[in-house]
PDB file of C-alpha atoms in Angstrom:
ATOM      1  CA  MET A   7       0.000   0.000   0.000  1.00  0.00           C
ATOM      2  CA  ASN A   8       2.744   2.484   0.877  1.00  0.00           C
ATOM      3  CA  GLY A   9       5.302   1.245  -1.646  1.00  0.00           C
ATOM      4  CA  ARG A  10       7.961   0.666   1.003  1.00  0.00           C
ATOM      5  CA  TYR A  11       8.952  -2.767  -0.296  1.00  0.00           C
ATOM      6  CA  PRO A  12       9.333  -4.172  -3.829  1.00  0.00           C
ATOM      7  CA  PRO A  13       7.769  -3.848  -6.314  1.00  0.00           C
ATOM      8  CA  GLY A  14       7.462  -0.258  -5.073  1.00  0.00           C
ATOM      9  CA  ARG A  15       3.991   0.431  -6.424  1.00  0.00           C
ATOM     10  CA  CYS A  16       1.695   2.890  -4.640  1.00  0.00           C
ATOM     11  CA  SER A  17      -0.287   6.083  -5.045  1.00  0.00           C
ATOM     12  CA  LYS A  18      -0.731   9.244  -3.013  1.00  0.00           C
ATOM     13  CA  PRO A  19      -1.437   9.911  -0.188  1.00  0.00           C
ATOM     14  CA  PHE A  20      -0.103   6.485   0.852  1.00  0.00           C
ATOM     15  CA  GLY A  21       3.307   6.874  -0.760  1.00  0.00           C
ATOM     16  CA  ASN A  22       5.222   8.538  -3.557  1.00  0.00           C
ATOM     17  CA  CYS A  23       5.716   5.957  -6.303  1.00  0.00           C
ATOM     18  CA  SER A  24       6.027   6.317 -10.072  1.00  0.00           C
ATOM     19  CA  GLN A  25       3.056   4.006 -10.625  1.00  0.00           C
ATOM     20  CA  GLY A  26       0.452   1.964  -8.790  1.00  0.00           C
ATOM     21  CA  ASN A  27      -2.917   2.233  -7.063  1.00  0.00           C
ATOM     22  CA  SER A  28      -2.795   1.806  -3.293  1.00  0.00           C
ATOM     23  CA  GLU A  29      -6.558   1.470  -2.905  1.00  0.00           C
ATOM     24  CA  VAL A  30      -6.936  -1.346  -5.448  1.00  0.00           C
ATOM     25  CA  GLU A  31      -3.720  -3.329  -5.865  1.00  0.00           C
ATOM     26  CA  PRO A  32      -3.341  -4.639  -2.280  1.00  0.00           C
ATOM     27  CA  VAL A  33      -6.746  -6.297  -2.599  1.00  0.00           C
ATOM     28  CA  VAL A  34      -5.772  -7.935  -5.901  1.00  0.00           C
ATOM     29  CA  VAL A  35      -2.414  -9.101  -4.558  1.00  0.00           C
ATOM     30  CA  MET A  36      -4.005 -10.660  -1.484  1.00  0.00           C
ATOM     31  CA  HIS A  37      -6.652 -12.397  -3.587  1.00  0.00           C
ATOM     32  CA  ASN A  38      -3.989 -13.951  -5.825  1.00  0.00           C
ATOM     33  CA  MET A  39      -1.902 -14.994  -2.824  1.00  0.00           C
ATOM     34  CA  ILE A  40      -4.857 -16.690  -1.143  1.00  0.00           C
ATOM     35  CA  MET A  41      -5.773 -18.576  -4.329  1.00  0.00           C
ATOM     36  CA  SER A  42      -2.135 -19.599  -4.769  1.00  0.00           C
ATOM     37  CA  HIS A  43      -2.072 -20.929  -1.211  1.00  0.00           C
ATOM     38  CA  ALA A  44      -5.270 -22.904  -1.864  1.00  0.00           C
ATOM     39  CA  LYS A  45      -3.725 -24.502  -4.960  1.00  0.00           C
ATOM     40  CA  ALA A  46      -0.524 -25.386  -3.081  1.00  0.00           C
ATOM     41  CA  THR A  47      -2.608 -26.921  -0.292  1.00  0.00           C
ATOM     42  CA  GLU A  48      -4.591 -28.975  -2.787  1.00  0.00           C
ATOM     43  CA  ILE A  49      -1.407 -30.325  -4.391  1.00  0.00           C
ATOM     44  CA  TYR A  50       0.188 -31.113  -1.036  1.00  0.00           C
ATOM     45  CA  ARG A  51      -2.828 -32.932   0.324  1.00  0.00           C
ATOM     46  CA  LYS A  52      -3.385 -34.975  -2.823  1.00  0.00           C
ATOM     47  CA  SER A  53       0.201 -35.926  -3.538  1.00  0.00           C
ATOM     48  CA  TYR A  54       2.340 -35.652  -0.409  1.00  0.00           C
ATOM     49  CA  GLN A  55       0.520 -35.340   2.913  1.00  0.00           C
ATOM     50  CA  ALA A  56      -0.447 -38.994   3.349  1.00  0.00           C
ATOM     51  CA  LYS A  57       3.105 -40.148   2.633  1.00  0.00           C
ATOM     52  CA  GLN A  58       4.901 -37.428   4.602  1.00  0.00           C
ATOM     53  CA  GLY A  59       2.444 -37.013   7.453  1.00  0.00           C
ATOM     54  CA  GLY A  60       2.963 -33.272   7.392  1.00  0.00           C
ATOM     55  CA  SER A  61       0.737 -30.303   8.115  1.00  0.00           C
ATOM     56  CA  ILE A  62       0.227 -27.193   6.031  1.00  0.00           C
ATOM     57  CA  GLY A  63      -0.668 -23.761   7.339  1.00  0.00           C
ATOM     58  CA  ILE A  64      -0.139 -20.056   6.879  1.00  0.00           C
ATOM     59  CA  VAL A  65       1.617 -17.431   9.003  1.00  0.00           C
ATOM     60  CA  VAL A  66       0.073 -14.027   9.664  1.00  0.00           C
ATOM     61  CA  SER A  67       1.662 -10.915  11.108  1.00  0.00           C
ATOM     62  CA  ALA A  68      -0.859 -10.593  13.926  1.00  0.00           C
ATOM     63  CA  TYR A  69      -0.773  -7.444  16.012  1.00  0.00           C
ATOM     64  CA  MET A  70      -3.421  -6.946  18.659  1.00  0.00           C
ATOM     65  CA  TYR A  71      -5.661  -3.877  18.461  1.00  0.00           C
ATOM     66  CA  GLU A  72      -7.274  -2.221  21.478  1.00  0.00           C
ATOM     67  CA  PRO A  73     -10.061   0.370  21.133  1.00  0.00           C
ATOM     68  CA  ILE A  74      -8.759   3.806  22.056  1.00  0.00           C
ATOM     69  CA  SER A  75     -11.974   4.452  24.032  1.00  0.00           C
ATOM     70  CA  ASP A  76     -15.005   2.579  25.310  1.00  0.00           C
ATOM     71  CA  ASP A  77     -17.221   4.247  22.707  1.00  0.00           C
ATOM     72  CA  GLU A  78     -19.016   1.728  20.506  1.00  0.00           C
ATOM     73  CA  VAL A  79     -17.521   3.247  17.349  1.00  0.00           C
ATOM     74  CA  ASP A  80     -13.986   2.607  18.635  1.00  0.00           C
ATOM     75  CA  LEU A  81     -14.902  -0.909  19.773  1.00  0.00           C
ATOM     76  CA  GLN A  82     -16.061  -1.590  16.214  1.00  0.00           C
ATOM     77  CA  ALA A  83     -12.911   0.065  14.854  1.00  0.00           C
ATOM     78  CA  ALA A  84     -10.741  -2.393  16.814  1.00  0.00           C
ATOM     79  CA  LYS A  85     -12.743  -5.272  15.327  1.00  0.00           C
ATOM     80  CA  ARG A  86     -12.261  -3.837  11.825  1.00  0.00           C
ATOM     81  CA  ALA A  87      -8.529  -3.444  12.440  1.00  0.00           C
ATOM     82  CA  LEU A  88      -8.282  -7.120  13.362  1.00  0.00           C
ATOM     83  CA  ALA A  89     -10.316  -8.085  10.303  1.00  0.00           C
ATOM     84  CA  PHE A  90      -8.231  -5.989   7.902  1.00  0.00           C
ATOM     85  CA  ASN A  91      -4.901  -7.086   9.363  1.00  0.00           C
ATOM     86  CA  VAL A  92      -5.470 -10.690  10.465  1.00  0.00           C
ATOM     87  CA  ALA A  93      -8.787 -12.174   9.328  1.00  0.00           C
ATOM     88  CA  TRP A  94      -8.213 -10.927   5.751  1.00  0.00           C
ATOM     89  CA  PHE A  95      -5.640 -13.713   5.429  1.00  0.00           C
ATOM     90  CA  VAL A  96      -7.297 -16.431   7.488  1.00  0.00           C
ATOM     91  CA  ASP A  97     -11.072 -16.168   6.982  1.00  0.00           C
ATOM     92  CA  PRO A  98     -10.980 -17.340   3.340  1.00  0.00           C
ATOM     93  CA  LEU A  99      -8.793 -20.339   4.234  1.00  0.00           C
ATOM     94  CA  ILE A 100     -11.210 -21.539   6.900  1.00  0.00           C
ATOM     95  CA  HIS A 101     -14.616 -20.036   6.109  1.00  0.00           C
ATOM     96  CA  GLY A 102     -14.247 -19.742   2.337  1.00  0.00           C
ATOM     97  CA  ASP A 103     -14.827 -15.991   2.115  1.00  0.00           C
ATOM     98  CA  TYR A 104     -13.430 -12.628   3.165  1.00  0.00           C
ATOM     99  CA  PRO A 105     -14.389 -11.171   6.564  1.00  0.00           C
ATOM    100  CA  PRO A 106     -17.847  -9.540   6.653  1.00  0.00           C
ATOM    101  CA  GLU A 107     -16.197  -6.530   8.336  1.00  0.00           C
ATOM    102  CA  MET A 108     -14.217  -6.015   5.121  1.00  0.00           C
ATOM    103  CA  ARG A 109     -17.201  -6.578   2.836  1.00  0.00           C
ATOM    104  CA  GLN A 110     -19.082  -3.866   4.711  1.00  0.00           C
ATOM    105  CA  VAL A 111     -16.321  -1.306   4.103  1.00  0.00           C
ATOM    106  CA  LEU A 112     -14.935  -2.258   0.681  1.00  0.00           C
ATOM    107  CA  GLY A 113     -18.126  -3.499  -0.979  1.00  0.00           C
ATOM    108  CA  PRO A 114     -17.646  -4.526  -4.638  1.00  0.00           C
ATOM    109  CA  GLN A 115     -13.966  -3.505  -4.471  1.00  0.00           C
ATOM    110  CA  LEU A 116     -13.333  -6.775  -2.618  1.00  0.00           C
ATOM    111  CA  PRO A 117     -13.180  -9.703  -5.076  1.00  0.00           C
ATOM    112  CA  ARG A 118     -15.746 -12.491  -4.972  1.00  0.00           C
ATOM    113  CA  PHE A 119     -14.942 -16.187  -4.800  1.00  0.00           C
ATOM    114  CA  SER A 120     -16.924 -18.549  -6.981  1.00  0.00           C
ATOM    115  CA  SER A 121     -18.710 -21.446  -5.251  1.00  0.00           C
ATOM    116  CA  GLU A 122     -16.007 -23.777  -6.517  1.00  0.00           C
ATOM    117  CA  GLU A 123     -13.229 -21.509  -5.263  1.00  0.00           C
ATOM    118  CA  SER A 124     -14.922 -21.080  -1.909  1.00  0.00           C
ATOM    119  CA  ASN A 125     -15.188 -24.851  -1.441  1.00  0.00           C
ATOM    120  CA  GLN A 126     -11.556 -25.227  -2.458  1.00  0.00           C
ATOM    121  CA  LEU A 127     -10.541 -22.596   0.083  1.00  0.00           C
ATOM    122  CA  LYS A 128     -12.489 -23.939   3.051  1.00  0.00           C
ATOM    123  CA  HIS A 129     -10.359 -25.908   5.494  1.00  0.00           C
ATOM    124  CA  GLY A 130      -7.305 -24.762   3.539  1.00  0.00           C
ATOM    125  CA  ILE A 131      -4.989 -24.880   6.554  1.00  0.00           C
ATOM    126  CA  ASP A 132      -4.178 -27.344   9.313  1.00  0.00           C
ATOM    127  CA  PHE A 133      -2.734 -24.677  11.621  1.00  0.00           C
ATOM    128  CA  ILE A 134      -2.327 -20.927  12.013  1.00  0.00           C
ATOM    129  CA  GLY A 135       1.122 -19.406  12.474  1.00  0.00           C
ATOM    130  CA  ILE A 136       1.264 -16.189  14.501  1.00  0.00           C
ATOM    131  CA  ASN A 137       4.009 -13.588  14.212  1.00  0.00           C
ATOM    132  CA  HIS A 138       3.299 -11.279  17.153  1.00  0.00           C
ATOM    133  CA  TYR A 139       5.371  -8.357  18.382  1.00  0.00           C
ATOM    134  CA  SER A 140       3.118  -5.634  19.719  1.00  0.00           C
ATOM    135  CA  THR A 141      -0.295  -4.077  20.326  1.00  0.00           C
ATOM    136  CA  PHE A 142      -1.772  -0.844  18.965  1.00  0.00           C
ATOM    137  CA  TYR A 143      -4.728   1.403  19.664  1.00  0.00           C
ATOM    138  CA  ALA A 144      -7.537   1.584  17.102  1.00  0.00           C
ATOM    139  CA  LYS A 145      -9.635   4.707  16.525  1.00  0.00           C
ATOM    140  CA  ASP A 146     -12.760   4.973  14.396  1.00  0.00           C
ATOM    141  CA  CYS A 147     -12.525   7.133  11.263  1.00  0.00           C
ATOM    142  CA  ILE A 148     -16.128   6.811  10.089  1.00  0.00           C
ATOM    143  CA  TYR A 149     -17.663   9.101  12.664  1.00  0.00           C
ATOM    144  CA  SER A 150     -14.441  10.743  13.895  1.00  0.00           C
ATOM    145  CA  GLN A 151     -11.919  13.049  12.244  1.00  0.00           C
ATOM    146  CA  CYS A 152      -8.648  11.272  11.419  1.00  0.00           C
ATOM    147  CA  ASP A 153      -5.371  12.336   9.861  1.00  0.00           C
ATOM    148  CA  LYS A 154      -4.598   8.744   8.861  1.00  0.00           C
ATOM    149  CA  GLY A 155      -6.782   5.678   8.454  1.00  0.00           C
ATOM    150  CA  LYS A 156      -9.618   7.520   6.753  1.00  0.00           C
ATOM    151  CA  HIS A 157      -9.462   5.428   3.573  1.00  0.00           C
ATOM    152  CA  ALA A 158     -11.450   2.259   2.916  1.00  0.00           C
ATOM    153  CA  ILE A 159      -8.315   0.177   2.229  1.00  0.00           C
ATOM    154  CA  GLU A 160      -7.225   0.998   5.799  1.00  0.00           C
ATOM    155  CA  GLY A 161     -10.551  -0.154   7.198  1.00  0.00           C
ATOM    156  CA  LEU A 162     -11.494   3.409   8.110  1.00  0.00           C
ATOM    157  CA  VAL A 163      -9.377   2.928  11.235  1.00  0.00           C
ATOM    158  CA  SER A 164      -6.521   5.029  12.597  1.00  0.00           C
ATOM    159  CA  ILE A 165      -3.778   2.965  14.245  1.00  0.00           C
ATOM    160  CA  GLY A 166      -1.458   4.375  16.922  1.00  0.00           C
ATOM    161  CA  PHE A 167       0.376   3.541  20.123  1.00  0.00           C
ATOM    162  CA  GLU A 168      -0.561   6.525  22.287  1.00  0.00           C
ATOM    163  CA  LYS A 169      -3.705   7.449  24.202  1.00  0.00           C
ATOM    164  CA  ASP A 170      -3.919  10.938  25.694  1.00  0.00           C
ATOM    165  CA  GLY A 171      -0.162  11.209  25.177  1.00  0.00           C
ATOM    166  CA  ILE A 172       0.551   8.001  27.108  1.00  0.00           C
ATOM    167  CA  PRO A 173       2.135   5.078  25.173  1.00  0.00           C
ATOM    168  CA  ILE A 174       0.342   1.744  25.237  1.00  0.00           C
ATOM    169  CA  GLY A 175       3.548   0.078  26.479  1.00  0.00           C
ATOM    170  CA  ASP A 176       7.292   0.468  26.838  1.00  0.00           C
ATOM    171  CA  PRO A 177       9.154   0.879  23.534  1.00  0.00           C
ATOM    172  CA  GLN A 178      11.533  -1.757  22.302  1.00  0.00           C
ATOM    173  CA  LEU A 179      15.095  -0.473  22.115  1.00  0.00           C
ATOM    174  CA  GLY A 180      15.550  -0.966  18.388  1.00  0.00           C
ATOM    175  CA  MET A 181      12.088  -0.411  16.936  1.00  0.00           C
ATOM    176  CA  LEU A 182      10.246   2.193  18.968  1.00  0.00           C
ATOM    177  CA  VAL A 183       6.943   1.473  17.235  1.00  0.00           C
ATOM    178  CA  PHE A 184       6.988  -2.032  18.758  1.00  0.00           C
ATOM    179  CA  ARG A 185       5.609  -1.503  22.254  1.00  0.00           C
ATOM    180  CA  VAL A 186       5.975  -4.141  24.962  1.00  0.00           C
ATOM    181  CA  VAL A 187       2.396  -5.189  25.787  1.00  0.00           C
ATOM    182  CA  PRO A 188       2.534  -8.824  26.989  1.00  0.00           C
ATOM    183  CA  SER A 189      -1.229  -9.174  27.394  1.00  0.00           C
ATOM    184  CA  GLY A 190      -1.568  -8.634  23.633  1.00  0.00           C
ATOM    185  CA  LEU A 191      -0.289 -12.143  22.906  1.00  0.00           C
ATOM    186  CA  GLU A 192      -2.966 -13.738  25.072  1.00  0.00           C
ATOM    187  CA  LYS A 193      -5.644 -11.542  23.499  1.00  0.00           C
ATOM    188  CA  ILE A 194      -4.680 -12.190  19.869  1.00  0.00           C
ATOM    189  CA  ILE A 195      -4.570 -15.925  20.558  1.00  0.00           C
ATOM    190  CA  ASP A 196      -8.015 -15.722  22.172  1.00  0.00           C
ATOM    191  CA  TYR A 197      -9.288 -13.819  19.115  1.00  0.00           C
ATOM    192  CA  LEU A 198      -8.026 -16.528  16.766  1.00  0.00           C
ATOM    193  CA  LYS A 199      -9.260 -19.301  19.043  1.00  0.00           C
ATOM    194  CA  THR A 200     -12.768 -17.858  19.094  1.00  0.00           C
ATOM    195  CA  ARG A 201     -12.991 -16.888  15.417  1.00  0.00           C
ATOM    196  CA  TYR A 202     -11.582 -20.169  14.062  1.00  0.00           C
ATOM    197  CA  ASN A 203     -12.957 -22.766  16.487  1.00  0.00           C
ATOM    198  CA  ASN A 204      -9.601 -23.226  18.221  1.00  0.00           C
ATOM    199  CA  LYS A 205      -7.655 -24.229  15.127  1.00  0.00           C
ATOM    200  CA  PRO A 206      -4.147 -25.429  16.185  1.00  0.00           C
ATOM    201  CA  MET A 207      -1.742 -22.492  16.485  1.00  0.00           C
ATOM    202  CA  PHE A 208       2.001 -21.900  16.602  1.00  0.00           C
ATOM    203  CA  VAL A 209       3.621 -18.657  17.738  1.00  0.00           C
ATOM    204  CA  THR A 210       6.117 -18.593  14.882  1.00  0.00           C
ATOM    205  CA  GLU A 211       7.742 -15.255  15.782  1.00  0.00           C
ATOM    206  CA  ASN A 212       7.947 -13.256  19.004  1.00  0.00           C
ATOM    207  CA  GLY A 213      10.962 -11.111  19.770  1.00  0.00           C
ATOM    208  CA  PHE A 214      12.686  -8.035  21.149  1.00  0.00           C
ATOM    209  CA  SER A 215      14.756  -5.643  19.049  1.00  0.00           C
ATOM    210  CA  GLN A 216      18.076  -4.088  20.061  1.00  0.00           C
ATOM    211  CA  LYS A 217      19.434  -1.015  18.316  1.00  0.00           C
ATOM    212  CA  ASP A 218      22.957  -1.256  16.929  1.00  0.00           C
ATOM    213  CA  ASP A 219      24.038   1.942  15.197  1.00  0.00           C
ATOM    214  CA  GLY A 220      27.727   1.294  15.852  1.00  0.00           C
ATOM    215  CA  THR A 221      27.894   3.145  19.171  1.00  0.00           C
ATOM    216  CA  GLN A 222      26.879   0.179  21.359  1.00  0.00           C
ATOM    217  CA  LEU A 223      29.593  -1.918  22.998  1.00  0.00           C
ATOM    218  CA  VAL A 224      29.515  -5.668  22.468  1.00  0.00           C
ATOM    219  CA  ASN A 225      29.102  -6.273  26.189  1.00  0.00           C
ATOM    220  CA  GLU A 226      26.030  -4.021  26.191  1.00  0.00           C
ATOM    221  CA  LEU A 227      24.455  -6.105  23.438  1.00  0.00           C
ATOM    222  CA  LEU A 228      25.337  -9.367  25.180  1.00  0.00           C
ATOM    223  CA  GLN A 229      23.771  -8.293  28.479  1.00  0.00           C
ATOM    224  CA  ASP A 230      20.245  -8.196  27.058  1.00  0.00           C
ATOM    225  CA  ASP A 231      18.226  -8.162  30.276  1.00  0.00           C
ATOM    226  CA  ARG A 232      15.274  -6.485  28.597  1.00  0.00           C
ATOM    227  CA  ARG A 233      14.991  -9.293  26.049  1.00  0.00           C
ATOM    228  CA  VAL A 234      14.906 -11.820  28.886  1.00  0.00           C
ATOM    229  CA  GLU A 235      12.157  -9.867  30.643  1.00  0.00           C
ATOM    230  CA  TYR A 236      10.281  -9.523  27.350  1.00  0.00           C
ATOM    231  CA  HIS A 237      10.181 -13.271  26.762  1.00  0.00           C
ATOM    232  CA  LYS A 238       9.350 -14.020  30.377  1.00  0.00           C
ATOM    233  CA  SER A 239       6.348 -11.714  30.238  1.00  0.00           C
ATOM    234  CA  TYR A 240       5.137 -12.860  26.815  1.00  0.00           C
ATOM    235  CA  LEU A 241       5.520 -16.510  27.752  1.00  0.00           C
ATOM    236  CA  GLY A 242       3.465 -15.724  30.844  1.00  0.00           C
ATOM    237  CA  SER A 243       0.764 -14.343  28.580  1.00  0.00           C
ATOM    238  CA  LEU A 244       0.997 -17.434  26.383  1.00  0.00           C
ATOM    239  CA  LYS A 245       0.683 -19.640  29.464  1.00  0.00           C
ATOM    240  CA  ASN A 246      -2.553 -17.867  30.384  1.00  0.00           C
ATOM    241  CA  ALA A 247      -3.936 -18.454  26.886  1.00  0.00           C
ATOM    242  CA  ILE A 248      -3.088 -22.154  26.964  1.00  0.00           C
ATOM    243  CA  ARG A 249      -4.596 -22.575  30.428  1.00  0.00           C
ATOM    244  CA  ASP A 250      -7.737 -20.960  29.028  1.00  0.00           C
ATOM    245  CA  GLY A 251      -7.949 -23.711  26.422  1.00  0.00           C
ATOM    246  CA  ALA A 252      -6.096 -22.332  23.398  1.00  0.00           C
ATOM    247  CA  ASP A 253      -4.590 -25.094  21.234  1.00  0.00           C
ATOM    248  CA  VAL A 254      -1.112 -23.564  20.933  1.00  0.00           C
ATOM    249  CA  ARG A 255       1.467 -26.181  19.991  1.00  0.00           C
ATOM    250  CA  GLY A 256       4.713 -24.252  19.685  1.00  0.00           C
ATOM    251  CA  TYR A 257       6.577 -21.018  20.413  1.00  0.00           C
ATOM    252  CA  PHE A 258       9.542 -19.711  18.440  1.00  0.00           C
ATOM    253  CA  VAL A 259      11.762 -16.817  19.470  1.00  0.00           C
ATOM    254  CA  TRP A 260      12.728 -14.366  16.740  1.00  0.00           C
ATOM    255  CA  SER A 261      15.522 -14.919  16.284  1.00  0.00           C
ATOM    256  CA  PHE A 262      18.085 -17.633  16.966  1.00  0.00           C
ATOM    257  CA  MET A 263      20.818 -15.192  15.926  1.00  0.00           C
ATOM    258  CA  ASP A 264      21.247 -11.618  14.745  1.00  0.00           C
ATOM    259  CA  ASN A 265      20.651 -11.238  11.022  1.00  0.00           C
ATOM    260  CA  PHE A 266      19.765  -8.870   8.190  1.00  0.00           C
ATOM    261  CA  GLU A 267      16.425  -7.298   9.148  1.00  0.00           C
ATOM    262  CA  TRP A 268      14.567  -6.223   6.003  1.00  0.00           C
ATOM    263  CA  ASP A 269      15.315  -2.628   5.021  1.00  0.00           C
ATOM    264  CA  LEU A 270      16.830  -1.957   8.468  1.00  0.00           C
ATOM    265  CA  GLY A 271      19.763  -4.171   7.574  1.00  0.00           C
ATOM    266  CA  TYR A 272      22.273  -4.779  10.345  1.00  0.00           C
ATOM    267  CA  THR A 273      21.151  -1.850  12.520  1.00  0.00           C
ATOM    268  CA  ILE A 274      18.669  -4.003  14.472  1.00  0.00           C
ATOM    269  CA  ARG A 275      19.459  -7.130  16.458  1.00  0.00           C
ATOM    270  CA  PHE A 276      16.737  -9.625  17.402  1.00  0.00           C
ATOM    271  CA  GLY A 277      18.980 -12.636  18.079  1.00  0.00           C
ATOM    272  CA  LEU A 278      19.596 -14.743  21.138  1.00  0.00           C
ATOM    273  CA  TYR A 279      23.115 -15.059  19.744  1.00  0.00           C
ATOM    274  CA  TYR A 280      25.263 -12.044  18.967  1.00  0.00           C
ATOM    275  CA  VAL A 281      26.884 -12.221  15.527  1.00  0.00           C
ATOM    276  CA  ASP A 282      30.102 -10.384  14.715  1.00  0.00           C
ATOM    277  CA  TYR A 283      29.329  -9.440  11.117  1.00  0.00           C
ATOM    278  CA  GLN A 284      33.003  -9.104  10.248  1.00  0.00           C
ATOM    279  CA  THR A 285      34.164 -12.509  11.501  1.00  0.00           C
ATOM    280  CA  LEU A 286      30.742 -14.248  11.704  1.00  0.00           C
ATOM    281  CA  LYS A 287      31.609 -15.409  15.221  1.00  0.00           C
ATOM    282  CA  ARG A 288      28.523 -16.181  17.305  1.00  0.00           C
ATOM    283  CA  ILE A 289      28.365 -15.410  21.012  1.00  0.00           C
ATOM    284  CA  PRO A 290      25.415 -16.400  23.230  1.00  0.00           C
ATOM    285  CA  LYS A 291      23.699 -13.444  24.859  1.00  0.00           C
ATOM    286  CA  LEU A 292      22.213 -13.552  28.341  1.00  0.00           C
ATOM    287  CA  SER A 293      18.869 -14.363  26.691  1.00  0.00           C
ATOM    288  CA  ALA A 294      20.318 -17.477  25.006  1.00  0.00           C
ATOM    289  CA  LYS A 295      21.503 -18.814  28.348  1.00  0.00           C
ATOM    290  CA  TRP A 296      18.172 -18.017  29.998  1.00  0.00           C
ATOM    291  CA  PHE A 297      16.143 -19.597  27.197  1.00  0.00           C
ATOM    292  CA  ARG A 298      18.283 -22.747  27.267  1.00  0.00           C
ATOM    293  CA  ASN A 299      17.697 -23.059  31.009  1.00  0.00           C
ATOM    294  CA  PHE A 300      13.995 -22.420  30.520  1.00  0.00           C
ATOM    295  CA  LEU A 301      13.707 -25.138  27.862  1.00  0.00           C
ATOM    296  CA  THR A 302      15.582 -27.648  30.042  1.00  0.00           C
ATOM    297  CA  ASN A 303      13.483 -26.794  33.112  1.00  0.00           C
ATOM    298  CA  ASN A 304      16.453 -25.389  35.010  1.00  0.00           C
ATOM    299  CA  ASP A 305      14.659 -22.030  35.218  1.00  0.00           C
ATOM    300  CA  THR A 306      10.912 -22.389  35.061  1.00  0.00           C
ATOM    301  CA  HIS A 307      10.006 -18.872  36.175  1.00  0.00           C
ATOM    302  CA  ILE A 308       7.999 -16.943  33.634  1.00  0.00           C
ATOM    303  CA  GLY A 309       6.119 -13.714  34.108  1.00  0.00           C
ATOM    304  CA  GLN A 310       2.645 -13.289  35.477  1.00  0.00           C
ATOM    305  CA  ASN A 311       0.164 -10.881  33.887  1.00  0.00           C
TER     306      ASN A 311
END
């Protein structure tokens, strides 16, 4: 929509690209991706699943969205934000159609599935993968004035991380927009559990970013206490979700080691292992030692929410 990543297509006011249509093309791209997934699932199940015994799923970047107020319009805005950012991917692969919250906003702009396509899509995944890093506030833009989020492709929702000047959570060191809100993991899992009849889930990414602009000392990066506290608190939230009946079958830290992070390159470190990019030497951070002890039951303490 904003043209930040290849192929760099967008239109104003979303971005400044040489060509593209930000209000139309994202919908077309998603439709093609969903149909491609359905075809891949069909091939796998017919030709490989019985022999391999594998499962096939899809991973969604699933932020949690809290209404910025208790007003009904903001409560509905939070539901639309979840539909436009999470259910857009998953609803077709389980229910065979796009979310009704999206149909209501986009109308005929949202493609239709034929009966055959809808049947092909239904039950198109065995599990849901969840990449979760943070939680945002959602504000209605139908009945309220908004600077951003006032377009249909955005769900007529403004997304932010402050309410009355107060952030929703502590910022991560490397990516300030990622706020530490542990309860968000439990809530997004509960949302998926309820909407998709407790389809098996895996937390495929959950992590804490460290800034590395060249001024940090190696010892500072190795002593990553805040990453340890982050995972303790988010695992506590996950524990609550599982105790409440969520069928969550795995949890993966992002990442095993520092790496090249999209267009942020080597300026952000998510790893449990520090990597010297000149020599490629790997050094376990405090978080790696803690996570090893946690996995081997030598340190079973995780945060309470």
